[in-house]
Short mmCIF file of C-alpha atoms and ligand atoms in Angstrom, two decimals:
data_model
loop_
_atom_site.label_atom_id
_atom_site.label_comp_id
_atom_site.label_asym_id
_atom_site.label_seq_id
_atom_site.Cartn_x
_atom_site.Cartn_y
_atom_site.Cartn_z
CA UNK C 675 -0.01 -0.01 0.02
CA UNK C 676 2.83 2.40 0.68
CA UNK C 677 3.93 2.09 -2.83
CA UNK C 678 0.51 3.18 -4.06
CA UNK C 679 0.80 6.32 -1.98
CA UNK C 680 4.20 7.07 -3.39
CA UNK C 681 2.85 6.67 -6.98
CA UNK C 682 -0.25 8.93 -6.15
CA UNK C 683 1.97 11.55 -4.72
CA UNK C 684 4.19 11.33 -7.85
CA UNK C 685 1.22 11.67 -10.09
CA UNK C 686 -0.48 14.54 -8.09
CA UNK C 687 2.76 16.46 -7.61
CA UNK C 688 3.90 15.76 -11.09
CA UNK C 689 0.70 16.92 -12.68
CA UNK C 690 0.39 19.97 -10.48
CA UNK C 691 4.05 20.92 -11.44
CA UNK C 692 3.00 20.33 -15.10
CA UNK C 693 0.06 22.55 -14.72
CA UNK C 694 2.10 25.40 -13.32
CA UNK C 695 4.66 25.13 -16.09
CA UNK C 696 1.81 25.25 -18.62
CA UNK C 697 0.36 28.57 -16.92
CA UNK C 698 3.82 30.24 -16.91
CA UNK C 699 3.03 32.60 -19.71
CA UNK C 700 2.26 36.41 -19.24
CA UNK C 701 -1.08 37.59 -20.27
CA UNK C 702 -1.38 40.09 -23.17
CA UNK C 703 -0.47 43.47 -22.11
CA UNK C 704 0.92 46.84 -23.48
CA UNK C 705 2.61 50.18 -22.29
CA UNK C 706 5.22 47.92 -20.50
CA UNK C 707 8.87 48.92 -20.22
CA UNK C 708 11.69 46.60 -21.26
CA UNK C 709 15.48 46.26 -20.59
CA UNK C 710 18.06 43.59 -21.72
CA UNK C 711 20.21 42.29 -18.94
CA UNK C 712 22.74 39.97 -20.39
CA UNK C 713 20.73 37.06 -21.97
CA UNK C 714 17.64 38.06 -20.09
CA UNK C 715 15.02 40.40 -21.69
CA UNK C 716 13.15 41.86 -18.88
CA UNK C 717 9.57 43.32 -19.23
CA UNK C 718 8.24 45.47 -16.29
CA UNK C 719 4.52 46.12 -15.66
CA UNK C 720 2.27 47.16 -18.61
CA UNK C 721 -1.46 47.14 -18.67
CA UNK C 722 -3.28 43.89 -18.73
CA UNK C 723 -6.97 44.78 -18.00
CA UNK C 724 -5.46 46.82 -15.11
CA UNK C 725 -1.95 48.19 -14.64
CA UNK C 726 0.31 45.21 -13.89
CA UNK C 727 2.98 44.86 -11.20
CA UNK C 728 4.31 41.64 -12.91
CA UNK C 729 8.06 41.19 -13.93
CA UNK C 730 8.74 38.73 -16.64
CA UNK C 731 11.81 37.76 -18.61
CA UNK C 732 12.72 35.95 -21.71
CA UNK C 733 15.68 33.62 -21.15
CA UNK C 734 17.74 34.16 -24.57
CA UNK C 735 20.65 31.87 -23.42
CA UNK C 736 19.37 28.85 -25.37
CA UNK C 737 17.41 28.28 -28.56
CA UNK C 738 14.19 30.21 -28.81
CA UNK C 739 10.92 29.40 -30.83
CA UNK C 740 8.40 32.18 -30.73
CA UNK C 741 5.47 29.74 -30.58
CA UNK C 742 6.70 28.68 -26.98
CA UNK C 743 8.93 31.58 -25.76
CA UNK C 744 11.07 30.86 -22.65
CA UNK C 745 9.13 32.93 -20.18
CA UNK C 746 9.98 33.17 -16.64
CA UNK C 747 8.30 35.38 -13.88
CA UNK C 748 10.34 37.31 -11.44
CA UNK C 749 9.45 39.12 -8.11
CA UNK C 750 6.71 41.63 -8.69
CA UNK C 751 7.17 45.34 -8.62
CA UNK C 752 6.02 47.32 -5.41
CA UNK C 753 3.34 49.01 -7.76
CA UNK C 754 1.51 48.54 -11.01
CA UNK C 755 3.49 50.12 -13.70
CA UNK C 756 2.81 51.58 -17.23
CA UNK C 757 4.33 54.33 -19.39
CA UNK C 758 7.57 54.45 -17.57
CA UNK C 759 10.96 53.72 -18.85
CA UNK C 760 14.02 51.69 -17.64
CA UNK C 761 17.76 51.21 -18.33
CA UNK C 762 20.54 49.04 -17.12
CA UNK C 763 23.36 50.23 -14.96
CA UNK C 764 26.63 50.08 -17.04
CA UNK C 765 28.62 50.01 -13.88
CA UNK C 766 27.22 46.67 -12.42
CA UNK C 767 25.51 45.33 -15.56
CA UNK C 768 22.75 43.96 -13.27
CA UNK C 769 20.80 46.76 -11.71
CA UNK C 770 17.77 48.19 -13.55
CA UNK C 771 16.50 51.63 -13.00
CA UNK C 772 12.88 52.40 -13.50
CA UNK C 773 12.08 56.14 -14.00
CA UNK C 774 9.04 58.12 -13.99
CA UNK C 775 5.88 56.28 -15.24
CA UNK C 776 2.38 55.77 -13.84
CA UNK C 777 2.34 53.82 -10.67
CA UNK C 778 -0.71 52.16 -9.24
CA UNK C 779 -1.98 50.32 -6.22
CA UNK C 780 -4.27 47.56 -6.80
CA UNK C 781 -7.65 48.13 -4.87
CA UNK C 782 -9.26 44.87 -6.11
CA UNK C 783 -8.50 42.14 -8.62
CA UNK C 784 -10.04 44.29 -11.27
CA UNK C 785 -9.48 47.99 -10.31
CA UNK C 786 -6.34 49.89 -9.52
CA UNK C 787 -6.10 53.39 -8.24
CA UNK C 788 -3.23 55.75 -9.36
CA UNK C 789 -1.01 56.55 -6.34
CA UNK C 790 2.19 58.61 -6.59
CA UNK C 791 4.87 56.58 -4.88
CA UNK C 792 8.40 57.00 -6.18
CA UNK C 793 9.88 58.44 -9.38
CA UNK C 794 12.62 55.92 -9.35
CA UNK C 795 12.57 52.25 -8.53
CA UNK C 796 15.62 50.03 -8.47
CA UNK C 797 15.64 46.27 -9.37
CA UNK C 798 18.51 44.08 -8.55
CA UNK C 799 18.22 41.37 -11.14
CA UNK C 800 20.78 39.29 -9.36
CA UNK C 801 18.67 38.94 -6.04
CA UNK C 802 15.45 39.93 -7.52
CA UNK C 803 15.15 42.81 -4.93
CA UNK C 804 13.09 45.90 -5.51
CA UNK C 805 13.86 49.29 -3.77
CA UNK C 806 12.75 52.94 -3.97
CA UNK C 807 16.41 54.67 -3.62
CA UNK C 808 16.65 58.12 -1.95
CA UNK C 809 17.58 60.67 -4.49
CA UNK C 810 19.51 63.93 -3.76
CA UNK C 811 18.26 67.29 -5.27
CA UNK C 812 15.14 65.51 -6.74
CA UNK C 813 13.09 67.92 -8.72
CA UNK C 814 9.42 67.58 -7.56
CA UNK C 815 8.05 68.79 -11.05
CA UNK C 816 9.24 65.49 -12.35
CA UNK C 817 6.76 63.82 -9.94
CA UNK C 818 4.43 61.33 -12.03
CA UNK C 819 6.29 62.29 -15.22
CA UNK C 820 5.39 59.55 -17.91
CA UNK C 821 5.33 58.78 -21.68
CA UNK C 822 9.01 59.18 -21.58
CA UNK C 823 12.22 57.21 -22.67
CA UNK C 824 15.43 57.26 -20.63
CA UNK C 825 18.89 56.49 -21.89
CA UNK C 826 22.09 55.91 -19.77
CA UNK C 827 25.55 56.77 -20.74
CA UNK C 828 28.73 54.71 -19.99
CA UNK C 829 29.36 56.67 -16.83
CA UNK C 830 25.95 56.02 -15.27
CA UNK C 831 24.26 59.19 -16.00
CA UNK C 832 20.54 58.79 -17.09
CA UNK C 833 18.85 61.35 -19.33
CA UNK C 834 15.05 61.78 -19.45
CA UNK C 835 13.61 64.38 -21.85
CA UNK C 836 10.19 65.89 -21.57
CA UNK C 837 7.03 63.83 -21.04
CA UNK C 838 3.84 64.69 -19.43
CA UNK C 839 2.21 64.53 -15.89
CA UNK C 840 -1.09 63.65 -17.48
CA UNK C 841 -2.62 60.44 -15.99
CA UNK C 842 -6.20 60.67 -16.88
CA UNK C 843 -8.66 63.36 -16.99
CA UNK C 844 -10.11 62.68 -13.46
CA UNK C 845 -6.52 62.30 -11.70
CA UNK C 846 -5.03 65.36 -13.59
CA UNK C 847 -7.69 67.65 -15.02
CA UNK C 848 -4.83 70.23 -15.25
CA UNK C 849 -1.67 68.79 -16.74
CA UNK C 850 1.54 70.07 -18.31
CA UNK C 851 3.88 68.82 -21.16
CA UNK C 852 7.47 69.33 -20.47
CA UNK C 853 10.62 70.16 -22.46
CA UNK C 854 13.20 69.81 -19.71
CA UNK C 855 16.14 67.61 -19.64
CA UNK C 856 16.31 65.63 -16.39
CA UNK C 857 19.45 63.69 -15.36
CA UNK C 858 20.04 60.99 -12.64
CA UNK C 859 23.71 60.20 -11.83
CA UNK C 860 23.41 56.60 -10.47
CA UNK C 861 26.97 56.66 -8.94
CA UNK C 862 25.90 59.58 -6.57
CA UNK C 863 22.09 59.31 -6.83
CA UNK C 864 22.05 62.93 -7.57
CA UNK C 865 19.21 64.48 -9.79
CA UNK C 866 19.64 67.56 -11.91
CA UNK C 867 17.20 69.52 -14.15
CA UNK C 868 18.23 71.66 -17.29
CA UNK C 869 15.43 73.74 -18.48
CA UNK C 870 15.66 74.07 -22.33
CA UNK C 871 15.01 77.02 -24.74
CA UNK C 872 11.63 77.45 -26.13
CA UNK C 873 12.64 76.21 -29.46
CA UNK C 874 12.81 72.64 -27.96
CA UNK C 875 9.28 71.36 -28.25
CA UNK C 876 7.59 69.55 -25.41
CA UNK C 877 7.29 66.04 -26.89
CA UNK C 878 6.26 62.80 -25.31
CA UNK C 879 5.65 59.15 -26.62
CA UNK C 880 8.85 59.50 -28.64
CA UNK C 881 11.96 57.07 -28.76
CA UNK C 882 15.30 58.01 -27.45
CA UNK C 883 18.60 56.48 -28.79
CA UNK C 884 22.03 57.07 -27.52
CA UNK C 885 24.72 56.95 -30.01
CA UNK C 886 28.20 56.16 -29.35
CA UNK C 887 29.22 59.74 -30.16
CA UNK C 888 27.16 60.82 -27.06
CA UNK C 889 24.20 62.17 -29.24
CA UNK C 890 20.73 61.31 -28.06
CA UNK C 891 18.46 61.00 -31.21
CA UNK C 892 14.72 61.62 -30.48
CA UNK C 893 12.44 60.12 -33.00
CA UNK C 894 8.55 60.50 -33.28
CA UNK C 895 6.20 61.29 -30.45
CA UNK C 896 4.08 64.49 -30.33
CA UNK C 897 3.29 67.63 -28.33
CA UNK C 898 -0.34 68.62 -27.03
CA UNK C 899 -3.49 66.22 -27.10
CA UNK C 900 -6.30 65.56 -29.39
CA UNK C 901 -6.91 68.28 -32.00
CA UNK C 902 -3.98 70.22 -30.79
CA UNK C 903 -1.55 67.28 -31.08
CA UNK C 904 1.53 68.15 -33.24
CA UNK C 905 3.81 65.32 -34.36
CA UNK C 906 7.49 65.44 -34.31
CA UNK C 907 8.63 65.75 -37.96
CA UNK C 908 10.71 62.63 -39.19
CA UNK C 909 12.55 64.85 -41.62
CA UNK C 910 13.87 67.08 -38.85
CA UNK C 911 15.41 65.00 -36.19
CA UNK C 912 16.02 66.54 -32.83
CA UNK C 913 19.16 65.42 -31.15
CA UNK C 914 20.72 66.32 -27.74
CA UNK C 915 24.40 66.32 -27.21
CA UNK C 916 25.24 64.76 -23.79
CA UNK C 917 28.71 66.09 -23.83
CA UNK C 918 27.93 69.67 -24.31
CA UNK C 919 24.29 69.79 -23.33
CA UNK C 920 23.11 71.44 -26.40
CA UNK C 921 20.28 70.52 -28.97
CA UNK C 922 20.61 70.32 -32.69
CA UNK C 923 18.18 69.60 -35.45
CA UNK C 924 19.39 66.88 -38.08
CA UNK C 925 17.57 67.46 -41.50
CA UNK C 926 17.10 63.93 -42.96
CA UNK C 927 16.83 62.77 -46.45
CA UNK C 928 15.84 59.45 -48.27
CA UNK C 929 12.53 57.86 -47.84
CA UNK C 930 9.46 59.78 -46.36
CA UNK C 931 8.53 58.27 -43.06
CA UNK C 932 5.02 58.91 -41.67
CA UNK C 933 5.26 60.78 -38.27
CA UNK C 934 3.92 58.63 -35.42
CA UNK C 935 4.13 57.90 -31.64
CA UNK C 936 4.51 54.71 -29.59
CA UNK C 937 6.89 53.10 -32.01
CA UNK C 938 9.97 51.23 -30.93
CA UNK C 939 13.57 51.86 -31.90
CA UNK C 940 16.80 49.81 -31.63
CA UNK C 941 20.30 50.92 -32.55
CA UNK C 942 22.68 48.56 -34.51
CA UNK C 943 26.36 48.26 -34.26
CA UNK C 944 26.85 50.21 -37.55
CA UNK C 945 24.84 53.25 -36.20
CA UNK C 946 21.40 52.54 -37.82
CA UNK C 947 18.31 53.19 -35.87
CA UNK C 948 15.67 50.66 -36.86
CA UNK C 949 12.10 51.65 -36.00
CA UNK C 950 9.05 49.64 -35.91
CA UNK C 951 5.10 50.19 -35.69
CA UNK C 952 3.52 53.05 -33.69
CA UNK C 953 0.28 54.65 -34.12
CA UNK C 954 -1.40 57.88 -35.40
CA UNK C 955 -4.43 59.69 -33.74
CA UNK C 956 -7.59 61.22 -35.18
CA UNK C 957 -8.49 64.84 -34.36
CA UNK C 958 -10.45 63.66 -31.40
CA UNK C 959 -7.44 61.95 -29.92
CA UNK C 960 -8.37 58.29 -30.77
CA UNK C 961 -6.07 55.85 -32.20
CA UNK C 962 -7.07 55.58 -35.88
CA UNK C 963 -4.12 53.79 -37.49
CA UNK C 964 -1.41 51.38 -36.33
CA UNK C 965 1.87 51.06 -38.37
CA UNK C 966 3.54 47.81 -39.21
CA UNK C 967 6.32 49.34 -41.30
CA UNK C 968 10.23 49.11 -40.72
CA UNK C 969 12.26 52.17 -41.24
CA UNK C 970 15.78 52.62 -40.94
CA UNK C 971 17.74 55.88 -40.10
CA UNK C 972 21.55 55.92 -40.86
CA UNK C 973 22.93 58.27 -38.25
CA UNK C 974 26.17 58.82 -40.12
CA UNK C 975 24.29 60.29 -43.20
CA UNK C 976 21.00 61.11 -41.72
CA UNK C 977 19.33 59.18 -44.61
CA UNK C 978 15.92 57.31 -43.89
CA UNK C 979 15.45 54.08 -45.91
CA UNK C 980 12.74 51.32 -46.10
CA UNK C 981 14.46 47.95 -46.29
CA UNK C 982 12.90 45.09 -48.44
CA UNK C 983 11.46 42.59 -45.79
CA UNK C 984 10.97 38.89 -46.12
CA UNK C 985 9.48 36.19 -43.76
CA UNK C 986 6.04 36.33 -42.24
CA UNK C 987 5.47 39.93 -41.08
CA UNK C 988 4.57 40.94 -37.46
CA UNK C 989 1.20 42.42 -37.06
CA UNK C 990 0.92 46.26 -36.68
CA UNK C 991 2.07 46.97 -33.19
CA UNK C 992 1.89 50.08 -31.00
CA UNK C 993 2.67 50.68 -27.24
CA UNK C 994 5.03 47.60 -27.55
CA UNK C 995 8.55 47.25 -26.85
CA UNK C 996 11.61 46.33 -28.80
CA UNK C 997 15.26 45.26 -27.95
CA UNK C 998 18.27 44.28 -29.98
CA UNK C 999 19.92 40.98 -29.01
CA UNK C 1000 22.72 40.05 -31.12
CA UNK C 1001 21.32 40.42 -34.63
CA UNK C 1002 17.81 40.02 -33.71
CA UNK C 1003 15.23 42.93 -32.99
CA UNK C 1004 12.82 41.30 -30.70
CA UNK C 1005 9.38 42.96 -30.49
CA UNK C 1006 7.06 42.07 -27.65
CA UNK C 1007 3.45 42.52 -26.39
CA UNK C 1008 1.61 45.83 -27.55
CA UNK C 1009 -1.70 46.78 -29.26
CA UNK C 1010 -2.42 45.05 -32.44
CA UNK C 1011 -5.64 47.08 -33.55
CA UNK C 1012 -7.14 50.46 -32.96
CA UNK C 1013 -9.82 48.56 -30.95
CA UNK C 1014 -7.53 48.03 -28.09
CA UNK C 1015 -6.73 44.43 -28.78
CA UNK C 1016 -3.33 43.46 -27.21
CA UNK C 1017 -0.88 40.60 -27.50
CA UNK C 1018 1.28 38.54 -25.37
CA UNK C 1019 3.35 37.37 -28.49
CA UNK C 1020 6.97 38.12 -29.58
CA UNK C 1021 8.20 38.76 -33.08
CA UNK C 1022 11.71 38.56 -34.22
CA UNK C 1023 13.54 40.41 -37.15
CA UNK C 1024 16.89 39.12 -38.19
CA UNK C 1025 18.44 42.60 -38.97
CA UNK C 1026 21.32 41.32 -41.11
CA UNK C 1027 18.86 40.52 -44.00
CA UNK C 1028 15.63 42.03 -42.68
CA UNK C 1029 14.03 38.69 -42.43
CA UNK C 1030 11.12 37.91 -39.99
CA UNK C 1031 12.20 34.65 -38.24
CA UNK C 1032 10.40 32.39 -35.74
CA UNK C 1033 13.53 30.93 -34.10
CA UNK C 1034 16.69 31.84 -32.59
CA UNK C 1035 19.23 28.99 -32.43
CA UNK C 1036 21.64 28.62 -29.63
CA UNK C 1037 24.92 30.03 -30.66
CA UNK C 1038 27.39 27.30 -31.73
CA UNK C 1039 31.07 27.71 -31.19
CA UNK C 1040 32.80 27.56 -34.63
CA UNK C 1041 36.33 27.39 -34.00
CA UNK C 1042 38.13 25.35 -36.79
CA UNK C 1043 41.47 25.05 -34.76
CA UNK C 1044 40.07 22.87 -32.18
CA UNK C 1045 36.86 21.43 -33.78
CA UNK C 1046 38.31 17.88 -33.60
CA UNK C 1047 38.79 18.13 -29.97
CA UNK C 1048 35.17 19.46 -29.53
CA UNK C 1049 34.10 16.56 -31.66
CA UNK C 1050 35.75 14.08 -29.39
CA UNK C 1051 34.39 15.64 -26.38
CA UNK C 1052 30.91 15.66 -27.89
CA UNK C 1053 31.37 11.94 -28.66
CA UNK C 1054 32.24 10.96 -25.18
CA UNK C 1055 29.62 13.24 -23.61
CA UNK C 1056 27.13 11.84 -26.17
CA UNK C 1057 27.79 8.45 -24.84
CA UNK C 1058 26.88 9.69 -21.34
CA UNK C 1059 23.90 11.36 -22.52
CA UNK C 1060 22.92 8.29 -24.32
CA UNK C 1061 23.25 6.10 -21.17
CA UNK C 1062 21.23 8.76 -19.16
CA UNK C 1063 18.49 8.86 -21.68
CA UNK C 1064 18.32 5.07 -21.73
CA UNK C 1065 18.17 4.63 -18.07
CA UNK C 1066 15.59 7.43 -17.97
CA UNK C 1067 13.44 5.70 -20.38
CA UNK C 1068 13.63 2.45 -18.39
CA UNK C 1069 12.71 4.22 -15.11
CA UNK C 1070 9.84 5.97 -16.88
CA UNK C 1071 8.56 2.76 -18.43
CA UNK C 1072 8.62 1.04 -14.97
CA UNK C 1073 6.79 4.08 -13.26
CA UNK C 1074 4.23 4.22 -16.01
CA UNK C 1075 3.72 0.59 -15.84
CA UNK C 1076 3.17 0.84 -12.06
CA UNK C 1077 0.93 3.85 -12.27
CA UNK C 1078 -1.10 2.25 -15.10
CA UNK C 1079 -1.43 -1.03 -12.96
CA UNK C 1080 -2.62 0.85 -9.92
CA UNK C 1081 -5.03 3.10 -12.00
CA UNK C 1082 -6.52 -0.08 -13.40
CA UNK C 1083 -6.69 -1.65 -9.86
CA UNK C 1084 -7.81 1.43 -7.94
CA UNK C 1085 -10.05 3.50 -10.13
CA UNK C 1086 -12.36 4.34 -7.32
CA UNK C 1087 -9.69 5.31 -4.75
CA UNK C 1088 -8.03 7.66 -7.18
CA UNK C 1089 -10.99 9.71 -7.67
CA UNK C 1090 -11.06 10.37 -3.99
CA UNK C 1091 -7.49 11.19 -3.69
CA UNK C 1092 -7.20 13.31 -6.77
CA UNK C 1093 -8.73 16.62 -6.66
CA UNK C 1094 -10.38 18.25 -9.64
CA UNK C 1095 -7.89 20.17 -11.84
CA UNK C 1096 -4.72 18.58 -10.34
CA UNK C 1097 -5.15 14.96 -11.67
CA UNK C 1098 -3.70 14.96 -15.09
CA UNK C 1099 -2.52 11.70 -16.67
C1 NAG T 2287 8.51 26.07 -33.50
O1 NAG T 2287 7.37 25.47 -32.73
C2 NAG T 2287 6.14 25.03 -33.57
C3 NAG T 2287 5.10 24.62 -32.43
O2 NAG T 2287 5.56 23.68 -31.64
C4 NAG T 2287 6.66 24.14 -34.53
O3 NAG T 2287 5.42 23.69 -35.26
C5 NAG T 2287 7.55 24.67 -35.35
O4 NAG T 2287 8.23 23.64 -36.36
C6 NAG T 2287 8.86 25.09 -34.53
N1 NAG T 2287 9.76 25.75 -35.52
C7 NAG T 2287 11.11 25.31 -35.67
C8 NAG T 2287 11.84 26.03 -36.61
O5 NAG T 2287 11.48 24.42 -34.86
C1 NAG T 2288 19.01 35.56 -43.24
O1 NAG T 2288 20.28 35.45 -42.65
C2 NAG T 2288 20.30 34.31 -41.75
C3 NAG T 2288 21.79 34.38 -40.99
O2 NAG T 2288 21.87 35.49 -40.42
C4 NAG T 2288 20.16 33.18 -42.64
O3 NAG T 2288 20.04 31.71 -41.65
C5 NAG T 2288 18.79 33.23 -43.26
O4 NAG T 2288 18.69 32.05 -44.30
C6 NAG T 2288 18.62 34.50 -44.14
N1 NAG T 2288 17.38 34.56 -44.81
C7 NAG T 2288 17.26 35.01 -46.01
C8 NAG T 2288 15.73 35.08 -46.52
O5 NAG T 2288 18.02 35.33 -46.62
C1 NAG T 2289 39.34 25.96 -28.26
O1 NAG T 2289 38.10 26.40 -27.91
C2 NAG T 2289 37.83 26.93 -26.76
C3 NAG T 2289 36.36 27.47 -26.58
O2 NAG T 2289 35.64 26.28 -26.85
C4 NAG T 2289 38.80 28.19 -26.62
O3 NAG T 2289 38.71 28.89 -25.40
C5 NAG T 2289 40.18 27.87 -26.99
O4 NAG T 2289 40.89 29.02 -26.95
C6 NAG T 2289 40.24 27.15 -28.25
N1 NAG T 2289 41.69 26.53 -28.45
C7 NAG T 2289 42.41 26.94 -29.60
C8 NAG T 2289 43.68 26.15 -29.56
O5 NAG T 2289 41.90 27.56 -30.64
#
């Protein structure tokens, strides 16, 4: 009888574990922020019915197939979070700073109420710990700033331009748009605000890309809401020099790119900024059009181009996120239609030949010098793997036989022991 209990425990525990694994996929969402830490692509918050405090990451260290992405959940944020921005510390390559954004406290499973908590959160990706760090000289006008994108330079200085303190028409009936440049030095946790000349417009919902020259390139976004919305021109790119704290306008040539907001952007090694998707509004402020185009800005020549694309295209996406991992632009989540449908899917563009792909293969070490020794090692390790698999199959067969036998013999007893939903054979 004891054996019977062991088998039942195995079946119940095993099936519950299986159930949990199957559930380990984030729900559809948009407005999240995302940061690549080594081989983990993290996603923070986003709106999934209500603003989410969830943290998910994709493990990119092994092969990936977009139909079963390698999702893992991490320790939740202290607050629900959307329309914020995040960046990785270049000092330890493991601490992520979340700046601004809308922060929410859940009041029930289906509602959340906005509550200003902190303008900066810190996530230690090694220990999965959250903290709201103390900041010197914080500028209170930055409180609840959102619809922004931060960049961080190699010395650990974060730059955040503009944004708005608009949350919704009830929470902030009176709101502002900003054109200031805020910086946070993470080595001293010191804040600083530079007010900008009037000629620098107060854009939000843009993308910000830091070039190796120290120039931050701001693409897209707009100023004002609804009928007064004025889009940032794609033919006149605003750029901020982080060395001299000066703005300049870069006239572009080449393809005509339609102005937009809430698109995504990544920087390639060769200095190309690749943008994807985004949205356009009608005069009453409703999203009317979602983009599904790819455009490339060469930041050496300031020429826009539209590459020929092959493979199965991603759908239109807006309020999504994008990251560059090796030669792959990985798009995740976001709205897929103007009627607020949102997704939990990921899409991958191979930027070497602008091909949509469905898999990333685990990198293989190709070293002709010692490939023969690799081969020898592989052969011996293959032998052990073979023995391991063989023994595994034998054990599994015995276990299945025993389980099968007792199921057959004890049909009635099983129904009592196994609770609904956990029993799965
Ligand atoms: C990715 O997974 C799907 C579903 O399991 C499968 O049909 C497809 O063949 C896989 N793709 C590759 C390249 O392995
Ligand atoms: C694109 O390049 C990858 C290698 O980076 C290659 O495997 C793939 O076949 C190429 N696709 C096309 C359509 O050329
Ligand atoms: C052999 O390959 C390893 C990586 O697998 C590398 O570290 C080592 O330098 C290579 N040896 C030679 C002689 O190329």
